[in-house]
Amino acid sequence: MIVINRHKCGHCGACVGVCPENAIDLVDAWVEISDKCIECGICVKVCPVGALEIQHEG
Amino acid sequence: MKDEYDVLVVGAGPGGSIAAKTAAEHGLDVLLIEKRAEIGNPVRCAEGVGKESIKPFIESDPSWISAEVKGARIYSPDGTAIEMSEDIAGPEVGYVLERKIFDRALTLQAARTGAEVMVKTRATGLIIENGFVRGIRGEHFGDDFTVRANIVIGADGVESKVGRWAGINTTLKLSDIETCAEFLMADIDFDQDYCDFYVGNEIAPGGYAWIFPKGKHEANVGVGVLGSRVGSTKAIHFLKKFVDKSCSDGHILEIIVGGVPVSGPLERTITNGLMLVGDAARMTDPITGGGIVNAMITGQIAGEVAAKAISKGDTSTKMLSEYETRWKSAIEDSLDKSLHAKEVLTKMPDGQLDMLAHSIKDVNFGELTATSLLTEITRRNPKMLWELRHLL
Ligand SMILES: Cc1cc2nc3c(=O)[nH]c(=O)nc-3n(C[C@H](O)[C@H](O)[C@H](O)COP(=O)(O)OP(=O)(O)OC[C@H]3O[C@@H](n4cnc5c(N)ncnc54)[C@H](O)[C@@H]3O)c2cc1C
Ligand code: SF4
Ligand code: SF4
């Protein structure tokens, strides 16, 4: 699962532009990640501030 | 908001505002929507722009000019400077803008020309009928709506969804996006007359760091790193390192982050009833990352083609292909060259970058374009001609 630290996010939309599954939405100042996410981790790499993280369950 | 318009523009950045203004100038009924509550804010830009290149789009106004610069310099990893300056290019070659005010001025221009503008209004999908885009679904202040239009112009920036909804793949690979962080800094000591660029694999792998003067001893200090080269270090960490080294005395007044497409333009920028402009069509220069002017150029062409298509009652891909022909003749050549230059330069080790800088350091360039730099580089380094042959 991808988790977002909304306190770090700078609402830049870079993660939205690289997501191959179109799973991310930038709604005003709010990033939403849908269940289309395949945990490829590309958005994590592009985020300029490290607001995104893959968290493995269990 | 009405139920139907001739043209609906998604996104009120420079591309969308110029598209909306141009369409309205031609007497069309235009709606321009922007999802943010405030046009131009938060800024995602270093705000550097050629003075001449924005002239065709808006009358210059001191309210959105933070500083005028006489030239630009590129520093290679060992500190060698390549310079472009006013002696050759004429006085004040560039502006550093105040984008918050500039973007609003452009939107206001569209509104005064007759376009209806709505903020806090987000497109959430397209209406597609018989293979034609016929409008959008959206959300305004928490309420859902649909609105029909003969033509939709997607000007929704790096995070563009409009193209994807229409089946155009706009996904950027990590090697096709610069991940950027920037501070607006006060009280730093630097040359206020120049925009400075710093290249090098340590400072900014696959990208560059910059210091652009904003007037009053303030500057935009930033770093852009190629997405495929950042590793686990984030752009913000590269920036902090750069600031520690070059201007650690300054005070940080603002943090700006963003992604710049450096893929070169999309292969397909139109479909029935739809055109994509600016960052949404990946029109930024792959070497400089500059995209303001190309957004306005493509926005204007799209507005004009929309007017022609609507007057003929034909919004098919065939009709809209004039948009592609025209933007290609305007900017494709320079984008192509920059893309090739990016492929070569972003792979060079520091030693080679220094060597290139040494070979051209005494040349005073009238314009700091990829073409003028590379022509000079290959003239002085014949061995590089083969690698750079596409650029000339
Ligand atoms: C750090 C950084 C530094 C840069 N420096 C420079 C520079 O020095 N010089 C230069 O020329 N360029 C620079 N650029 C690039 C420049 O900022 C962009 O190329 C330019 O803003 C593109 O304009 P646009 O109109 O295409 O898109 P944008 O300005 O990004 O505007 C798109 C708009 O669409 C809105 N939007 C998105 N989705 C929706 C939706 N679903 N519904 C409604 N609205 C929506 C967004 O909120 C946004 O306001 C820089 C970029 C970054 C990130
Ligand atoms: S991990 Fe991959 S699929 Fe999931 S949101 Fe990020 S980019 Fe999209
Ligand atoms: S890339 Fe990072 S900072 Fe930018 S919108 Fe996505 S989560 Fe926020």
Coordinates of C-alpha atoms and ligand atoms in Angstrom, one line a residue:
Chain A
M1 CA 0.0 0.0 0.0
I2 CA 1.2 3.5 -0.8
V3 CA 0.9 5.9 2.1
I4 CA 1.1 9.7 1.8
N5 CA 2.4 12.0 4.4
R6 CA 0.1 15.0 3.8
H7 CA 2.2 17.2 6.0
K8 CA 5.2 16.8 3.7
C9 CA 3.3 16.9 0.4
G10 CA 3.9 20.1 -1.7
H11 CA 0.9 19.5 -4.1
C12 CA 3.1 19.5 -7.2
G13 CA 1.4 16.7 -9.2
A14 CA 4.7 15.0 -10.2
C15 CA 3.5 11.7 -8.8
V16 CA 0.3 12.0 -10.8
G17 CA 2.2 12.5 -14.0
V18 CA 4.3 9.3 -13.6
C19 CA 1.7 6.8 -12.3
P20 CA 1.3 4.2 -15.0
E21 CA -2.1 3.1 -13.5
N22 CA -3.6 6.5 -13.3
A23 CA -4.2 5.7 -9.6
I24 CA -3.3 9.1 -8.2
D25 CA -5.4 12.3 -8.0
L26 CA -4.4 15.7 -6.8
V27 CA -7.6 17.2 -5.5
D28 CA -6.8 20.8 -4.6
A29 CA -4.2 20.3 -2.0
W30 CA -5.0 16.6 -1.3
V31 CA -3.4 13.6 -2.9
E32 CA -5.7 10.6 -3.2
I33 CA -4.5 7.1 -4.2
S34 CA -7.0 4.7 -5.5
D35 CA -7.1 0.9 -5.3
K36 CA -5.9 0.7 -9.0
C37 CA -2.4 1.1 -7.5
I38 CA 0.0 -1.8 -8.2
E39 CA 2.7 -0.7 -5.8
C40 CA 5.3 -0.2 -8.5
G41 CA 6.9 2.6 -6.4
I42 CA 7.5 5.0 -9.3
C43 CA 5.6 7.8 -7.6
V44 CA 7.8 7.3 -4.5
K45 CA 10.9 7.9 -6.5
V46 CA 9.7 11.0 -8.2
C47 CA 8.3 12.8 -5.2
P48 CA 10.7 15.8 -4.6
V49 CA 10.1 15.7 -0.8
G50 CA 9.7 12.1 0.1
A51 CA 6.0 12.4 1.0
L52 CA 5.1 9.0 -0.5
E53 CA 6.2 5.6 0.9
I54 CA 5.3 2.0 0.2
Q55 CA 4.2 0.2 3.3
H56 CA 4.0 -3.5 3.2
E57 CA 1.2 -5.1 5.2
G58 CA 1.8 -7.4 8.1
Chain B
M1 CA -22.1 28.2 -15.7
K2 CA -24.1 27.3 -18.7
D3 CA -24.9 23.8 -19.9
E4 CA -23.0 24.1 -23.1
Y5 CA -20.0 26.1 -24.6
D6 CA -18.1 26.2 -27.9
V7 CA -14.8 25.6 -26.1
L8 CA -14.0 24.3 -22.6
V9 CA -10.5 24.8 -21.3
V10 CA -9.3 22.7 -18.4
G11 CA -6.5 24.4 -16.3
A12 CA -5.8 28.1 -15.9
G13 CA -2.0 28.1 -16.3
P14 CA -0.4 30.1 -19.0
G15 CA -1.4 27.5 -21.7
G16 CA -5.1 27.4 -20.7
S17 CA -5.4 31.1 -20.2
I18 CA -4.0 32.0 -23.6
A19 CA -6.1 29.3 -25.3
A20 CA -9.2 30.7 -23.6
K21 CA -8.4 34.2 -24.5
T22 CA -7.6 33.4 -28.1
A23 CA -10.8 31.4 -28.6
A24 CA -12.9 34.2 -27.0
E25 CA -11.2 36.7 -29.3
H26 CA -12.6 34.8 -32.2
G27 CA -16.1 35.2 -30.7
L28 CA -16.5 31.8 -29.3
D29 CA -18.3 31.0 -26.1
V30 CA -15.6 29.8 -23.7
L31 CA -15.4 28.3 -20.2
L32 CA -12.0 28.1 -18.5
I33 CA -12.0 26.0 -15.3
E34 CA -9.2 25.8 -12.7
K35 CA -9.3 23.3 -9.9
R36 CA -7.3 25.3 -7.4
A37 CA -8.9 27.9 -5.2
E38 CA -6.3 30.5 -6.3
I39 CA -4.9 30.9 -9.7
G40 CA -1.1 30.6 -9.9
N41 CA -0.7 29.4 -6.3
P42 CA 1.2 27.3 -5.2
V43 CA 3.9 28.3 -7.7
R44 CA 5.8 25.5 -9.4
C45 CA 8.4 27.4 -11.3
A46 CA 11.8 29.1 -11.3
E47 CA 10.1 31.9 -13.2
G48 CA 12.8 32.6 -15.8
V49 CA 11.6 33.7 -19.3
G50 CA 13.0 35.4 -22.4
K51 CA 11.8 38.9 -22.6
E52 CA 11.0 39.0 -26.3
S53 CA 9.3 35.6 -26.2
I54 CA 6.4 36.6 -24.0
K55 CA 5.7 39.9 -25.8
P56 CA 3.2 38.5 -28.3
F57 CA 1.0 37.2 -25.4
I58 CA 0.7 40.0 -22.9
E59 CA 1.6 43.7 -22.5
S60 CA 4.5 43.8 -20.0
D61 CA 3.6 45.1 -16.6
P62 CA 5.9 45.8 -13.7
S63 CA 3.5 44.0 -11.3
W64 CA 4.5 40.6 -12.6
I65 CA 8.2 41.3 -13.3
S66 CA 10.4 40.5 -10.2
A67 CA 13.7 41.2 -11.9
E68 CA 15.3 41.9 -15.3
V69 CA 18.5 40.1 -16.1
K70 CA 21.3 40.9 -18.6
G71 CA 22.3 37.4 -19.2
A72 CA 22.8 33.8 -18.1
R73 CA 25.7 31.7 -17.1
I74 CA 26.3 27.9 -17.0
Y75 CA 28.8 26.6 -14.5
S76 CA 30.5 23.3 -15.2
P77 CA 31.4 21.0 -12.2
D78 CA 34.9 22.6 -11.8
G79 CA 33.4 26.1 -11.9
T80 CA 34.1 27.1 -15.5
A81 CA 31.5 29.6 -16.7
I82 CA 29.9 29.8 -20.1
E83 CA 28.3 33.1 -20.5
M84 CA 25.5 34.7 -22.6
S85 CA 25.2 38.4 -22.0
E86 CA 23.6 41.6 -23.2
D87 CA 26.6 42.9 -25.2
I88 CA 25.4 40.5 -27.8
A89 CA 21.8 39.9 -27.1
G90 CA 20.7 43.4 -26.3
P91 CA 19.8 44.9 -22.9
E92 CA 17.7 42.9 -20.4
V93 CA 17.4 39.6 -22.2
G94 CA 15.2 38.0 -19.6
Y95 CA 12.7 38.5 -16.9
V96 CA 12.3 36.6 -13.7
L97 CA 8.6 36.7 -13.2
E98 CA 6.3 36.7 -10.2
R99 CA 4.2 33.8 -11.5
K100 CA 1.4 34.2 -9.0
I101 CA 0.7 37.6 -10.4
F102 CA 1.6 36.7 -14.0
D103 CA -0.7 33.7 -14.2
R104 CA -3.6 35.8 -12.8
A105 CA -2.9 38.6 -15.3
L106 CA -3.2 36.0 -18.1
T107 CA -6.4 34.6 -16.7
L108 CA -7.8 38.1 -16.3
Q109 CA -6.9 38.9 -19.9
A110 CA -9.0 35.8 -20.9
A111 CA -11.9 36.9 -18.7
R112 CA -11.9 40.4 -20.1
T113 CA -11.9 39.0 -23.6
G114 CA -15.1 37.3 -22.8
A115 CA -14.2 33.8 -21.4
E116 CA -16.1 32.7 -18.3
V117 CA -13.6 31.7 -15.6
M118 CA -14.4 29.3 -12.7
V119 CA -12.0 28.5 -9.9
K120 CA -12.2 25.6 -7.5
T121 CA -13.7 23.7 -10.4
R122 CA -12.1 20.4 -11.3
A123 CA -12.6 18.2 -14.3
T124 CA -13.1 14.6 -13.2
G125 CA -13.8 12.9 -16.6
L126 CA -14.8 13.5 -20.2
I127 CA -18.1 13.1 -22.0
I128 CA -17.3 10.9 -25.0
E129 CA -20.0 10.2 -27.6
N130 CA -19.5 8.3 -30.9
G131 CA -15.8 8.7 -30.5
F132 CA -15.9 12.4 -30.0
V133 CA -15.1 14.4 -26.8
R134 CA -18.3 16.4 -26.1
G135 CA -17.6 18.0 -22.8
I136 CA -16.5 17.2 -19.3
R137 CA -17.8 15.9 -16.0
G138 CA -16.6 18.0 -13.1
E139 CA -16.9 19.0 -9.5
H140 CA -17.3 22.6 -8.2
F141 CA -17.3 23.3 -4.5
G142 CA -18.3 19.7 -3.7
D143 CA -21.1 19.6 -6.3
D144 CA -20.8 17.3 -9.3
F145 CA -21.8 18.7 -12.7
T146 CA -21.6 18.0 -16.4
V147 CA -21.0 20.6 -19.1
R148 CA -21.0 20.1 -22.9
A149 CA -18.6 21.6 -25.3
N150 CA -17.8 21.2 -29.0
I151 CA -14.1 21.3 -28.2
V152 CA -12.2 20.5 -25.0
I153 CA -8.7 21.9 -24.6
G154 CA -6.6 20.0 -22.0
A155 CA -4.2 22.5 -20.4
D156 CA -4.0 20.7 -17.1
G157 CA -0.2 20.6 -16.7
V158 CA 2.2 17.9 -15.6
E159 CA -0.5 16.0 -13.7
S160 CA -2.7 16.0 -16.9
K161 CA -5.6 13.6 -16.9
V162 CA -7.6 14.9 -19.8
G163 CA -5.4 13.1 -22.3
R164 CA -5.5 9.9 -20.4
W165 CA -9.3 10.0 -20.2
A166 CA -9.3 10.3 -24.0
G167 CA -7.1 7.3 -24.4
I168 CA -3.8 9.2 -25.0
N169 CA -1.0 7.8 -23.0
T170 CA 0.7 10.7 -21.2
T171 CA 2.5 8.8 -18.5
L172 CA 6.0 10.1 -17.9
K173 CA 8.8 7.6 -17.4
L174 CA 11.2 8.4 -14.6
S175 CA 13.9 9.2 -17.2
D176 CA 11.4 11.8 -18.7
I177 CA 10.7 13.9 -15.7
E178 CA 12.9 16.3 -13.6
T179 CA 12.0 16.1 -9.9
C180 CA 12.6 19.6 -8.5
A181 CA 12.8 21.6 -5.3
E182 CA 13.3 25.3 -4.9
F183 CA 13.6 27.9 -2.1
L184 CA 12.8 31.5 -2.4
M185 CA 15.7 32.9 -0.4
A186 CA 16.4 36.4 1.0
D187 CA 19.6 38.2 1.9
I188 CA 21.9 36.1 -0.3
D189 CA 25.0 37.6 -1.9
F190 CA 25.1 37.0 -5.7
D191 CA 25.2 38.7 -9.0
Q192 CA 21.7 40.1 -9.5
D193 CA 22.1 40.6 -13.2
Y194 CA 22.4 36.9 -14.2
C195 CA 20.4 33.7 -14.1
D196 CA 23.0 31.1 -13.1
F197 CA 22.8 27.4 -13.9
Y198 CA 25.1 24.8 -12.3
V199 CA 25.6 21.4 -13.9
G200 CA 27.3 18.3 -12.5
N201 CA 26.6 14.7 -11.4
E202 CA 27.0 15.5 -7.8
I203 CA 25.0 18.8 -7.7
A204 CA 22.1 17.6 -9.8
P205 CA 22.4 14.2 -11.6
G206 CA 20.7 14.5 -15.1
G207 CA 19.6 18.1 -14.3
Y208 CA 20.9 21.3 -12.9
A209 CA 20.8 23.7 -10.0
W210 CA 19.9 27.3 -10.5
I211 CA 20.0 30.7 -8.9
F212 CA 17.6 33.2 -10.5
P213 CA 17.5 36.7 -9.1
K214 CA 14.1 38.0 -7.8
G215 CA 15.2 41.5 -7.0
K216 CA 15.9 43.0 -3.5
H217 CA 18.6 40.4 -2.8
E218 CA 16.1 37.6 -3.1
A219 CA 16.5 34.7 -5.5
N220 CA 14.9 31.4 -6.6
V221 CA 17.4 28.8 -5.6
G222 CA 16.5 25.3 -6.9
V223 CA 17.6 21.9 -8.1
G224 CA 16.1 19.6 -10.7
V225 CA 17.2 16.0 -10.9
L226 CA 16.3 13.4 -13.5
G227 CA 13.8 11.0 -12.0
S228 CA 15.8 8.0 -13.1
R229 CA 18.9 9.3 -11.4
V230 CA 17.7 10.5 -8.0
G231 CA 18.1 7.1 -6.2
S232 CA 16.9 7.3 -2.6
T233 CA 18.0 10.9 -2.2
K234 CA 15.1 13.3 -2.8
A235 CA 15.3 16.6 -4.8
I236 CA 14.9 18.5 -1.5
H237 CA 18.1 16.9 -0.1
F238 CA 20.1 17.9 -3.3
L239 CA 18.8 21.4 -2.8
K240 CA 19.8 21.6 0.9
K241 CA 23.3 20.4 -0.1
F242 CA 23.5 23.0 -2.8
V243 CA 22.3 25.8 -0.5
D244 CA 24.8 24.7 2.3
K245 CA 27.6 25.1 -0.3
S246 CA 26.5 28.2 -2.2
C247 CA 24.3 30.5 0.0
S248 CA 23.9 29.1 3.4
D249 CA 23.6 32.6 4.9
G250 CA 20.3 33.3 3.2
H251 CA 16.8 33.0 4.8
I252 CA 14.2 30.7 3.3
L253 CA 10.9 32.4 2.6
E254 CA 9.1 29.8 0.5
I255 CA 9.5 26.1 -0.5
I256 CA 8.4 25.2 -4.0
V257 CA 8.4 21.6 -5.4
G258 CA 7.5 20.3 -8.8
G259 CA 8.0 17.9 -11.7
V260 CA 9.1 19.1 -15.2
P261 CA 8.3 16.8 -18.2
V262 CA 11.5 16.4 -20.3
S263 CA 10.2 13.7 -22.6
G264 CA 9.7 15.9 -25.6
P265 CA 6.2 16.4 -26.9
L266 CA 3.5 13.7 -27.0
E267 CA 3.3 11.8 -30.2
R268 CA -0.4 12.5 -30.3
T269 CA -1.8 15.8 -29.0
I270 CA -5.3 15.6 -30.5
T271 CA -8.3 13.4 -30.9
N272 CA -11.8 14.0 -32.0
G273 CA -13.0 17.2 -30.2
L274 CA -9.8 17.5 -28.0
M275 CA -6.5 19.2 -28.1
L276 CA -3.7 19.1 -25.5
V277 CA -1.5 22.1 -24.9
G278 CA 1.5 23.1 -22.7
D279 CA 2.8 20.7 -20.0
A280 CA -0.2 18.5 -20.6
A281 CA 1.2 17.8 -24.1
R282 CA 4.8 17.7 -22.6
M283 CA 5.9 20.8 -24.5
T284 CA 8.6 21.8 -22.1
D285 CA 12.2 22.1 -23.4
P286 CA 13.9 18.9 -22.4
I287 CA 17.2 20.7 -21.7
T288 CA 16.2 23.9 -20.0
G289 CA 12.9 22.7 -18.5
G290 CA 11.4 26.0 -19.7
G291 CA 7.7 25.6 -20.5
I292 CA 5.9 28.9 -20.0
V293 CA 6.4 30.2 -23.5
N294 CA 5.7 26.9 -25.2
A295 CA 2.5 26.6 -23.2
M296 CA 1.4 30.0 -24.5
I297 CA 2.4 29.3 -28.1
T298 CA 0.5 26.0 -28.2
G299 CA -2.4 27.5 -26.3
Q300 CA -2.7 30.2 -28.9
I301 CA -2.5 27.9 -31.8
A302 CA -5.2 25.6 -30.2
G303 CA -7.5 28.6 -29.6
E304 CA -7.2 29.6 -33.3
V305 CA -7.7 26.1 -34.6
A306 CA -10.7 25.7 -32.3
A307 CA -12.3 28.8 -33.8
K308 CA -11.7 27.5 -37.4
A309 CA -13.0 24.0 -36.6
I310 CA -16.2 25.4 -34.9
S311 CA -16.9 27.8 -37.8
K312 CA -16.7 24.8 -40.2
G313 CA -18.8 22.6 -37.9
D314 CA -16.1 19.9 -37.9
T315 CA -14.1 19.0 -34.8
S316 CA -12.7 15.7 -36.1
T317 CA -9.1 14.7 -35.7
K318 CA -8.6 15.5 -39.4
M319 CA -9.7 19.1 -38.9
L320 CA -7.8 19.5 -35.7
S321 CA -4.6 18.1 -37.3
E322 CA -3.9 21.7 -38.3
Y323 CA -3.1 22.2 -34.6
E324 CA -0.4 19.6 -34.8
T325 CA 1.0 20.9 -38.1
R326 CA 1.3 24.4 -36.7
W327 CA 2.8 23.6 -33.3
K328 CA 5.3 21.4 -35.0
S329 CA 6.4 24.1 -37.4
A330 CA 6.7 26.5 -34.5
I331 CA 8.6 24.5 -31.9
E332 CA 9.2 20.9 -32.9
D333 CA 12.7 21.5 -34.3
S334 CA 14.1 23.1 -31.1
L335 CA 12.4 20.6 -28.9
D336 CA 13.9 17.7 -30.9
K337 CA 17.4 19.2 -30.7
S338 CA 17.1 19.7 -26.9
L339 CA 15.8 16.1 -26.5
H340 CA 18.8 14.7 -28.3
A341 CA 21.1 17.0 -26.3
K342 CA 19.5 15.8 -23.1
E343 CA 20.2 12.2 -24.1
V344 CA 23.9 12.9 -24.6
L345 CA 24.6 15.5 -21.8
T346 CA 22.7 13.7 -19.0
K347 CA 25.0 10.7 -19.4
M348 CA 28.3 12.6 -19.4
P349 CA 30.7 12.3 -16.4
D350 CA 31.8 15.5 -14.8
G351 CA 35.2 15.4 -16.4
Q352 CA 33.7 15.5 -19.8
L353 CA 31.3 18.3 -18.9
D354 CA 34.3 20.3 -17.7
M355 CA 36.2 19.5 -20.9
L356 CA 33.3 20.8 -23.0
A357 CA 33.0 23.9 -20.9
H358 CA 36.8 24.6 -21.2
S359 CA 36.5 24.4 -25.0
I360 CA 33.9 27.1 -25.3
K361 CA 34.5 29.2 -22.2
D362 CA 35.8 32.2 -24.2
V363 CA 32.9 32.4 -26.5
N364 CA 30.3 35.0 -25.7
F365 CA 27.0 33.6 -26.8
G366 CA 24.3 35.9 -28.0
E367 CA 21.7 33.4 -27.1
L368 CA 22.0 30.5 -24.7
T369 CA 20.2 27.8 -26.7
A370 CA 21.0 24.2 -27.0
T371 CA 21.7 24.7 -30.7
S372 CA 24.2 27.6 -30.4
L373 CA 26.1 25.8 -27.6
L374 CA 26.3 22.6 -29.4
T375 CA 27.3 24.1 -32.7
E376 CA 30.2 25.7 -30.9
I377 CA 31.1 22.5 -28.9
T378 CA 31.3 20.4 -32.0
R379 CA 33.3 23.0 -33.9
R380 CA 35.9 22.9 -31.2
N381 CA 35.7 19.2 -30.4
P382 CA 35.5 17.5 -33.7
K383 CA 35.7 14.1 -32.0
M384 CA 32.3 14.8 -30.5
L385 CA 30.7 15.4 -33.8
W386 CA 29.5 11.8 -34.2
E387 CA 27.7 11.7 -30.8
L388 CA 26.1 15.1 -31.3
R389 CA 25.3 14.8 -35.0
H390 CA 21.6 14.8 -34.5
L391 CA 21.8 18.2 -32.9
L392 CA 23.1 20.2 -35.7
Ligands
LIG1 C1 10.5 23.8 -10.2 C2 10.1 24.2 -11.6 C3 10.8 25.2 -12.2 C4 10.4 25.7 -13.5 N1 11.1 26.8 -14.0 C5 10.7 27.3 -15.2 C6 11.3 28.5 -15.7 O1 12.2 29.0 -15.1 N2 10.9 28.9 -16.9 C7 9.9 28.3 -17.6 O2 9.6 28.8 -18.7 N3 9.3 27.2 -17.2 C8 9.7 26.7 -15.9 N4 9.0 25.6 -15.5 C9 7.9 25.0 -16.3 C10 6.7 25.8 -16.2 O3 6.3 26.0 -14.9 C11 5.5 25.0 -16.9 O4 6.0 24.6 -18.2 C12 4.3 25.9 -17.2 O5 3.7 26.3 -16.0 C13 3.3 25.1 -18.0 O6 2.1 25.9 -18.2 P1 0.8 25.1 -18.4 O7 -0.3 26.1 -18.6 O8 0.9 24.1 -19.5 O9 0.5 24.3 -17.1 P2 0.4 24.7 -15.6 O10 1.0 26.1 -15.4 O11 0.9 23.6 -14.8 O12 -1.1 24.9 -15.3 C14 -2.0 23.7 -15.3 C15 -3.2 24.1 -14.5 O13 -4.2 23.1 -14.6 C16 -4.8 22.9 -13.4 N5 -5.5 21.6 -13.4 C17 -4.9 20.4 -13.4 N6 -5.8 19.4 -13.5 C18 -7.0 20.0 -13.5 C19 -8.4 19.5 -13.5 N7 -8.6 18.2 -13.5 N8 -9.4 20.4 -13.5 C20 -9.1 21.8 -13.5 N9 -7.9 22.3 -13.5 C21 -6.8 21.4 -13.5 C22 -3.7 23.0 -12.4 O14 -4.2 23.3 -11.1 C23 -2.9 24.2 -13.0 O15 -3.3 25.4 -12.5 C24 9.4 25.1 -14.2 C25 8.7 24.1 -13.6 C26 9.0 23.6 -12.3 C27 8.2 22.5 -11.7
SF4_2 S1 3.0 2.8 -6.7 FE1 2.9 2.9 -8.9 S2 0.7 2.4 -9.3 FE2 0.8 2.9 -7.2 S3 0.3 5.0 -7.1 FE3 2.5 4.9 -7.2 S4 3.0 5.1 -9.3 FE4 0.8 4.6 -9.2
SF4_3 S1 5.0 14.2 -5.9 FE1 5.1 14.3 -3.6 S2 4.9 16.5 -3.2 FE2 4.2 16.2 -5.3 S3 2.0 16.0 -5.2 FE3 2.9 13.9 -5.2 S4 3.1 13.4 -3.0 FE4 2.8 15.6 -3.1

